[in-house]
Amino acid sequence: MKRKIKKTIQFIIFILLLNLPFMTMIQITGMETFLDSFENSNYYVQLKGNGISMHPTVNDDDYIILQKASHPEFSVEKGDIILYCKDDGGTACHRVYNINSIGTLKQYHTKGNTNDFGDEPIYEYQILGKVKHIVDSNIWNAFSMKIWDISIHNLNVNALFTNN
């Protein structure tokens, strides 16, 4: 009897440890983004903050969870942080403070690293994606994000049968 109880407890602990990275990602991203990442796995990417100009919000060691602009429900609102291509070919990551529409053409005005206003407006075709979450870099978060990334892109049964 004691042996059965011990085996059952070991099994429960094993299952809990197996799910800890996923519970961490739910805590970081929220349930909606977590579930959507399995439904629309091709539209989510994790990036390292190296060289992305958005200090102090994004540090070089931080991770960014980016929702690609090609996501079916992609939209940019005031206050969102977007990753976009600059005119010189580089990339930048800034917060949107104003959106103007000229006919069907939208212009996004951004604030830079030190809350300075961007020189030129950003157009929809320049936007690579929206920063959904900024994740502090530590061993556990890095491990959890790696497990999540592998799960949504390589082990996701739903993604294997859909062509996004």
Protein backbone atom coordinates (compact mmCIF):
# COMPACT_ATOMS: atom_id res chain seq x y z
CA MET A 1 0.00 0.00 0.00
CA LYS A 2 2.79 2.41 0.92
CA ARG A 3 4.57 1.60 -2.33
CA LYS A 4 1.45 2.56 -4.37
CA ILE A 5 1.11 5.86 -2.51
CA LYS A 6 4.80 6.60 -3.02
CA LYS A 7 4.56 5.84 -6.78
CA THR A 8 1.41 7.99 -7.07
CA ILE A 9 3.11 10.93 -5.33
CA GLN A 10 6.18 10.55 -7.56
CA PHE A 11 3.95 10.53 -10.65
CA ILE A 12 2.10 13.68 -9.51
CA ILE A 13 5.40 15.45 -8.82
CA PHE A 14 6.68 14.40 -12.25
CA ILE A 15 3.57 15.81 -13.96
CA LEU A 16 3.85 19.08 -12.01
CA LEU A 17 7.53 19.46 -12.94
CA LEU A 18 6.73 18.70 -16.56
CA ASN A 19 4.12 21.48 -16.61
CA LEU A 20 6.11 24.15 -14.74
CA PRO A 21 7.56 25.78 -17.89
CA PHE A 22 4.05 26.04 -19.36
CA MET A 23 2.65 27.48 -16.15
CA THR A 24 5.48 30.02 -16.20
CA MET A 25 4.63 31.02 -19.78
CA ILE A 26 0.95 31.39 -18.87
CA GLN A 27 2.03 33.65 -16.00
CA ILE A 28 4.27 35.71 -18.32
CA THR A 29 2.03 35.98 -21.38
CA GLY A 30 -1.45 35.49 -20.01
CA MET A 31 -3.83 32.74 -20.97
CA GLU A 32 -5.12 34.43 -24.15
CA THR A 33 -1.69 34.88 -25.77
CA PHE A 34 -0.54 31.45 -24.57
CA LEU A 35 -3.50 29.68 -26.18
CA ASP A 36 -3.32 31.84 -29.32
CA SER A 37 0.35 30.91 -29.71
CA PHE A 38 -0.68 27.27 -30.13
CA GLU A 39 -3.57 28.17 -32.43
CA ASN A 40 -1.49 30.57 -34.58
CA SER A 41 2.03 29.33 -33.95
CA ASN A 42 3.55 30.83 -37.11
CA TYR A 43 2.68 34.32 -35.94
CA TYR A 44 4.66 34.35 -32.67
CA VAL A 45 8.40 34.72 -32.31
CA GLN A 46 10.75 35.15 -29.38
CA LEU A 47 13.65 37.55 -29.82
CA LYS A 48 16.60 38.48 -27.68
CA GLY A 49 16.72 42.21 -26.91
CA ASN A 50 20.26 42.61 -28.25
CA GLY A 51 20.56 45.88 -30.10
CA ILE A 52 16.83 46.66 -30.14
CA SER A 53 16.57 50.33 -29.35
CA MET A 54 14.02 50.62 -26.58
CA HIS A 55 15.94 51.33 -23.41
CA PRO A 56 15.06 51.36 -20.52
CA THR A 57 12.04 49.19 -21.36
CA VAL A 58 13.97 46.51 -23.28
CA ASN A 59 17.42 45.61 -22.01
CA ASP A 60 19.98 43.67 -24.08
CA ASP A 61 19.43 40.50 -22.02
CA ASP A 62 15.63 40.61 -22.10
CA TYR A 63 13.47 38.47 -24.34
CA ILE A 64 10.67 39.85 -26.46
CA ILE A 65 7.58 37.93 -27.46
CA LEU A 66 6.56 39.40 -30.78
CA GLN A 67 3.25 38.95 -32.56
CA LYS A 68 3.96 39.24 -36.28
CA ALA A 69 2.10 41.83 -38.34
CA SER A 70 0.78 39.00 -40.51
CA HIS A 71 -1.31 37.62 -37.60
CA PRO A 72 -4.99 37.41 -38.65
CA GLU A 73 -6.12 39.60 -35.74
CA PHE A 74 -3.15 42.00 -35.77
CA SER A 75 -3.89 45.60 -34.87
CA VAL A 76 -1.89 48.45 -33.45
CA GLU A 77 -3.39 50.72 -30.83
CA LYS A 78 -2.11 53.79 -29.04
CA GLY A 79 0.37 52.70 -26.34
CA ASP A 80 1.49 49.51 -28.13
CA ILE A 81 5.19 48.86 -28.65
CA ILE A 82 5.97 48.00 -32.26
CA LEU A 83 9.05 46.60 -33.98
CA TYR A 84 9.50 48.21 -37.38
CA CYS A 85 11.94 48.72 -40.23
CA LYS A 86 13.50 52.15 -40.37
CA ASP A 87 14.16 53.97 -43.63
CA ASP A 88 17.89 53.24 -43.34
CA GLY A 89 17.24 49.47 -43.22
CA GLY A 90 17.70 49.02 -39.47
CA THR A 91 15.04 48.06 -36.97
CA ALA A 92 13.66 49.95 -34.01
CA CYS A 93 11.22 49.23 -31.24
CA HIS A 94 9.14 52.19 -30.06
CA ARG A 95 5.85 52.96 -28.35
CA VAL A 96 3.02 54.34 -30.50
CA TYR A 97 1.65 57.62 -29.14
CA ASN A 98 -0.55 58.71 -32.05
CA ILE A 99 -2.22 57.17 -35.10
CA ASN A 100 -3.39 59.24 -38.08
CA SER A 101 -5.33 58.07 -41.10
CA ILE A 102 -5.00 59.66 -44.48
CA GLY A 103 -7.67 57.87 -46.46
CA THR A 104 -6.86 54.19 -46.08
CA LEU A 105 -3.21 54.92 -45.27
CA LYS A 106 -2.35 54.86 -41.55
CA GLN A 107 0.58 56.75 -40.04
CA TYR A 108 1.96 55.76 -36.66
CA HIS A 109 3.88 58.29 -34.58
CA THR A 110 6.25 56.85 -32.00
CA LYS A 111 8.21 57.84 -28.93
CA GLY A 112 11.85 56.82 -28.74
CA ASN A 113 14.11 55.61 -25.98
CA THR A 114 14.03 58.77 -23.90
CA ASN A 115 10.43 59.71 -24.68
CA ASP A 116 11.60 61.83 -27.60
CA PHE A 117 9.21 61.86 -30.52
CA GLY A 118 10.15 60.04 -33.71
CA ASP A 119 11.20 62.13 -36.68
CA GLU A 120 9.20 60.39 -39.36
CA PRO A 121 5.85 58.62 -39.18
CA ILE A 122 5.79 54.84 -39.50
CA TYR A 123 3.56 53.23 -42.12
CA GLU A 124 1.84 49.85 -41.91
CA TYR A 125 4.18 48.21 -44.41
CA GLN A 126 7.15 49.02 -42.15
CA ILE A 127 5.74 47.26 -39.09
CA LEU A 128 7.21 43.81 -38.42
CA GLY A 129 5.12 43.11 -35.35
CA LYS A 130 3.83 44.13 -31.97
CA VAL A 131 5.66 43.41 -28.73
CA LYS A 132 3.25 41.33 -26.69
CA HIS A 133 5.53 40.84 -23.69
CA ILE A 134 8.99 41.77 -22.46
CA VAL A 135 10.48 38.97 -20.36
CA ASP A 136 13.31 39.43 -17.86
CA SER A 137 16.30 37.29 -18.61
CA ASN A 138 17.02 34.62 -16.03
CA ILE A 139 17.74 30.92 -16.29
CA TRP A 140 14.18 29.79 -15.55
CA ASN A 141 12.51 32.25 -17.96
CA ALA A 142 15.00 31.36 -20.71
CA PHE A 143 14.34 27.64 -20.16
CA SER A 144 10.55 28.14 -20.08
CA MET A 145 10.60 30.25 -23.24
CA LYS A 146 12.71 27.66 -25.05
CA ILE A 147 10.30 24.86 -24.09
CA TRP A 148 7.35 27.04 -25.18
CA ASP A 149 9.04 27.89 -28.49
CA ILE A 150 9.81 24.24 -29.23
CA SER A 151 6.26 23.26 -28.27
CA ILE A 152 4.48 25.75 -30.51
CA HIS A 153 6.75 25.34 -33.54
CA ASN A 154 7.86 21.69 -33.45
CA LEU A 155 5.52 19.69 -31.23
CA ASN A 156 2.24 21.47 -31.92
CA VAL A 157 -0.16 18.94 -33.43
CA ASN A 158 -2.54 21.71 -34.52
CA ALA A 159 0.22 23.50 -36.47
CA LEU A 160 1.25 20.31 -38.24
CA PHE A 161 -2.15 20.00 -39.93
CA THR A 162 -2.70 23.66 -40.84
CA ASN A 163 -0.78 25.71 -43.36
CA ASN A 164 -0.45 29.29 -42.08
